[in-house]
PDB file of C-alpha atoms in Angstrom:
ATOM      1  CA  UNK A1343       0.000   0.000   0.000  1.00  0.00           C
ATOM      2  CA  UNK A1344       1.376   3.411  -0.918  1.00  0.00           C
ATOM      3  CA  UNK A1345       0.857   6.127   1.705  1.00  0.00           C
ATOM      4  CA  UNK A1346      -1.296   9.224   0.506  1.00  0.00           C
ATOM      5  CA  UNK A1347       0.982  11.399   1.132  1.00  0.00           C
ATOM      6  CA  UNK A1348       3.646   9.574  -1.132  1.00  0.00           C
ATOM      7  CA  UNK A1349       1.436   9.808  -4.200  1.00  0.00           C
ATOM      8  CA  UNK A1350       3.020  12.030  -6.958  1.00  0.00           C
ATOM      9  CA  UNK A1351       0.404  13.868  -8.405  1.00  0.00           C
ATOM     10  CA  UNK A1352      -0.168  16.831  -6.153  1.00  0.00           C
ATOM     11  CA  UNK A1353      -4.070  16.938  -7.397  1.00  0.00           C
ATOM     12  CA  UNK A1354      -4.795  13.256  -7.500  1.00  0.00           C
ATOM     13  CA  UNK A1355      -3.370  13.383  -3.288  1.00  0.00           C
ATOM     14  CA  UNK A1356      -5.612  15.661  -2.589  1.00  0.00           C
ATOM     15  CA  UNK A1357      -8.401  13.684  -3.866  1.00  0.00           C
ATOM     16  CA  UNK A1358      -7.196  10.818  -2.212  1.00  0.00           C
ATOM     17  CA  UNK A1359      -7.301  12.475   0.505  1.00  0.00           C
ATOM     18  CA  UNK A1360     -10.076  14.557   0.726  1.00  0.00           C
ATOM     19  CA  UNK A1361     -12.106  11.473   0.269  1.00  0.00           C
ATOM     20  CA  UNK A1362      -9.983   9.618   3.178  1.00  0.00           C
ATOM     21  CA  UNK A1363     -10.744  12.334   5.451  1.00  0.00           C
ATOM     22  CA  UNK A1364     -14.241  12.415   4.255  1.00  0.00           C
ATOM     23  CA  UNK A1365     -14.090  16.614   3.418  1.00  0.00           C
ATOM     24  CA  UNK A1366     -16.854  17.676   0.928  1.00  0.00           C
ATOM     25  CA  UNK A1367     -15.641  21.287   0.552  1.00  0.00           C
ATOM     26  CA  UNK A1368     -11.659  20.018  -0.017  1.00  0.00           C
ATOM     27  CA  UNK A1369     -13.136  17.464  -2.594  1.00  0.00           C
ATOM     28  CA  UNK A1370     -14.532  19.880  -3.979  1.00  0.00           C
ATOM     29  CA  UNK A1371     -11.881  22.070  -4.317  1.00  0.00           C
ATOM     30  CA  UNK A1372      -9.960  19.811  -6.037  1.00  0.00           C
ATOM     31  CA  UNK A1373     -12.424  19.498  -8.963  1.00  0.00           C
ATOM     32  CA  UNK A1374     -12.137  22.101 -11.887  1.00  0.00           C
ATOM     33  CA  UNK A1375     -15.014  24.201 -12.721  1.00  0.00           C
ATOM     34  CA  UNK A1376     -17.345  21.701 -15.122  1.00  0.00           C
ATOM     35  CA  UNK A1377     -15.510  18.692 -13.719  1.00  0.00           C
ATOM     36  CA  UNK A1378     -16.817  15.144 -15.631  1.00  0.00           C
ATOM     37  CA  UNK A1379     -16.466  11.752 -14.289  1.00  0.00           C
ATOM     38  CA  UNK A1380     -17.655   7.706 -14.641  1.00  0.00           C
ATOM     39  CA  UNK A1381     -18.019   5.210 -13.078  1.00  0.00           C
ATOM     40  CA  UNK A1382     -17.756   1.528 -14.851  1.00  0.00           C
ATOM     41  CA  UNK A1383     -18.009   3.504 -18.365  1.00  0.00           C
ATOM     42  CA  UNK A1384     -21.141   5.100 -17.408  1.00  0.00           C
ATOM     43  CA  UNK A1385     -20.609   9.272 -17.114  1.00  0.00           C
ATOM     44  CA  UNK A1386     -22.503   9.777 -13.690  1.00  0.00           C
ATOM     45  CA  UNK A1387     -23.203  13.539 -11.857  1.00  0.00           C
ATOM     46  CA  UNK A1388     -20.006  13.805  -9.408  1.00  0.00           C
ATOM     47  CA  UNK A1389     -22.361  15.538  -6.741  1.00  0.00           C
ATOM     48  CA  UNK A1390     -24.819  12.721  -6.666  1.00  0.00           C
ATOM     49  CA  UNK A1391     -22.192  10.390  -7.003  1.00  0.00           C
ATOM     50  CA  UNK A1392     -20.272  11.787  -4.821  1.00  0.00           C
ATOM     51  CA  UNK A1393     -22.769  12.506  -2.163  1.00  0.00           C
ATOM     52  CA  UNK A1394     -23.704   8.660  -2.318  1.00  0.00           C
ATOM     53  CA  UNK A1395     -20.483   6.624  -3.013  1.00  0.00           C
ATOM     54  CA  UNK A1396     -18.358   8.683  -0.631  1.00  0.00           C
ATOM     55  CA  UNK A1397     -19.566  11.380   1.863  1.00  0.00           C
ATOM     56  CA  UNK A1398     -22.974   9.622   3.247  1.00  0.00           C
ATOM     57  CA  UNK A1399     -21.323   5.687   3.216  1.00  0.00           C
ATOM     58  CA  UNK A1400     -18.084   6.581   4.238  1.00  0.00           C
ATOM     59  CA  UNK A1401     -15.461   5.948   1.075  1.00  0.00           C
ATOM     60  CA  UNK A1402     -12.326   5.181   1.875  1.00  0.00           C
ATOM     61  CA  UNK A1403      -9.534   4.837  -0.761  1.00  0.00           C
ATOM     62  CA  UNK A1404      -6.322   2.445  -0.206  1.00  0.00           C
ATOM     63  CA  UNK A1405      -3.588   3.033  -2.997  1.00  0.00           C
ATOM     64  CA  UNK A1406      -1.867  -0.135  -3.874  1.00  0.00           C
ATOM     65  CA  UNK A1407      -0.045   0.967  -6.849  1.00  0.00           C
ATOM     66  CA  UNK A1408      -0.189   4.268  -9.021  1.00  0.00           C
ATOM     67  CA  UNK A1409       0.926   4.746 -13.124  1.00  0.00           C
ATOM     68  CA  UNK A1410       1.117   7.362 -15.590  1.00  0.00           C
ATOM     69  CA  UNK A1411       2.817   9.919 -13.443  1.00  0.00           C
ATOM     70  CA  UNK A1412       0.362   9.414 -10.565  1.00  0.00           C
ATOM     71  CA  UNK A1413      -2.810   9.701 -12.469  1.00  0.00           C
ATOM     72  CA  UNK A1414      -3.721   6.384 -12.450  1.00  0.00           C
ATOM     73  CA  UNK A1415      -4.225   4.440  -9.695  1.00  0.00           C
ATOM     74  CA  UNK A1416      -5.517   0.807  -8.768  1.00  0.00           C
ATOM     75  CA  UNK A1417      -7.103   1.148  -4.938  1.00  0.00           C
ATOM     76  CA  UNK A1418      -8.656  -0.837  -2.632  1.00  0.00           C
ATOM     77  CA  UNK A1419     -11.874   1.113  -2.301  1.00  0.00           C
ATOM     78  CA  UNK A1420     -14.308   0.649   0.317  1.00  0.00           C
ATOM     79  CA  UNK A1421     -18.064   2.197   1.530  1.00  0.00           C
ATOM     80  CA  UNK A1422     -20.436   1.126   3.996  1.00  0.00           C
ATOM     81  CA  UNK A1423     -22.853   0.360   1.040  1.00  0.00           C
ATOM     82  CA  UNK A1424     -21.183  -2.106  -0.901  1.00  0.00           C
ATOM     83  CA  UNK A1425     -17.891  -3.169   1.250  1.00  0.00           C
ATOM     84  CA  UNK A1426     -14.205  -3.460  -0.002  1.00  0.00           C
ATOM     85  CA  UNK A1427     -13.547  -3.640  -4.106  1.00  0.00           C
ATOM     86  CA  UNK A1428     -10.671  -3.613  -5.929  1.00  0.00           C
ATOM     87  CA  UNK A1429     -11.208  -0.804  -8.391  1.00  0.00           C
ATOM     88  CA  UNK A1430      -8.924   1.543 -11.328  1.00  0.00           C
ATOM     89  CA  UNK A1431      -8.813   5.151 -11.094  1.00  0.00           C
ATOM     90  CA  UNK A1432      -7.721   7.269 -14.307  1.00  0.00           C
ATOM     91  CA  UNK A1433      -7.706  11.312 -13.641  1.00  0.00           C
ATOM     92  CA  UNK A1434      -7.288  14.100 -16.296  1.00  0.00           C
ATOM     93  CA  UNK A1435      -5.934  17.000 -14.379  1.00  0.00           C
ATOM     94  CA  UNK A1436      -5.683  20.937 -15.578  1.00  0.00           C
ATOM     95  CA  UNK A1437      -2.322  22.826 -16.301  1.00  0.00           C
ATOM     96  CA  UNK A1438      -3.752  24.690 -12.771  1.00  0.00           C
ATOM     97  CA  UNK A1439      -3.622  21.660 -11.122  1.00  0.00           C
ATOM     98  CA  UNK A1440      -7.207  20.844 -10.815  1.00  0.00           C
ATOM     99  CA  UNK A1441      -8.779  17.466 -11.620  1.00  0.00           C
ATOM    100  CA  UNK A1442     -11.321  17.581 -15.057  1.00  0.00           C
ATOM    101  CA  UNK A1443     -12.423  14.334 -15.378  1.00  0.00           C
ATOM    102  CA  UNK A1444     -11.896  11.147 -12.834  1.00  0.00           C
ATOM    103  CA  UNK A1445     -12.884   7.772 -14.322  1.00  0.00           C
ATOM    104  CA  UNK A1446     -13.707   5.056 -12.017  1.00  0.00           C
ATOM    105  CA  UNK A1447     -14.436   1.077 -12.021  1.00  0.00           C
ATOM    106  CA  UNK A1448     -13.550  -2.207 -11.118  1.00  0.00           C
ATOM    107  CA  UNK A1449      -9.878  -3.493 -12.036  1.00  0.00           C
TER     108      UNK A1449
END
């Protein structure tokens, strides 16, 4: 497992971490204006999604290995709703150092 504060990408360990600490408003912040994201190929809302696969079950992202200069990642994901999953995460992120787009599913 690769401590959050170890990953490269400045953006992507933010996210990481925003989600670990369960903090809406940094999440948030981390998101460029018009942010995008899916989840198992299927584009989704990232409030609504957010709201329900993070914030209200308790997400919890652990990194076991990360590509692409950081901005991929394969994570042991967990929530209260569906329980621990192995999943791929693939993030676009701005020349400001905001994420665009976050793509999401099982690996």
């Amino acid at each position: 497992m690769i401590n959050v504060s170890q990953l490269t990408d400045p953006a992507v360990r933010a996210f990481v971490t925003a989600v670990n600490d369960n903090d809406k408003g940094a999440f948030e912040e981390v998101l460029a204006p018009g942010a995008t994201m899916s989840d198992d190929g299927s584009d989704r809302d990232i409030t609504d999604w957010a709201d329900r696969e993070i914030f209200s079950s308790n997400g919890h992202m652990d990194v076991d290995s990360e590509a692409d200069d950081g901005r991929s990642l394969i994570v042991e994901y967990r929530n209260d709703t569906w329980g621990a999953m192995r999943t791929k995460w693939r993030f676009d992120v701005t020349a400001d150092g905001r994420i665009s787009r976050f793509e999401t599913g099982q690996a």
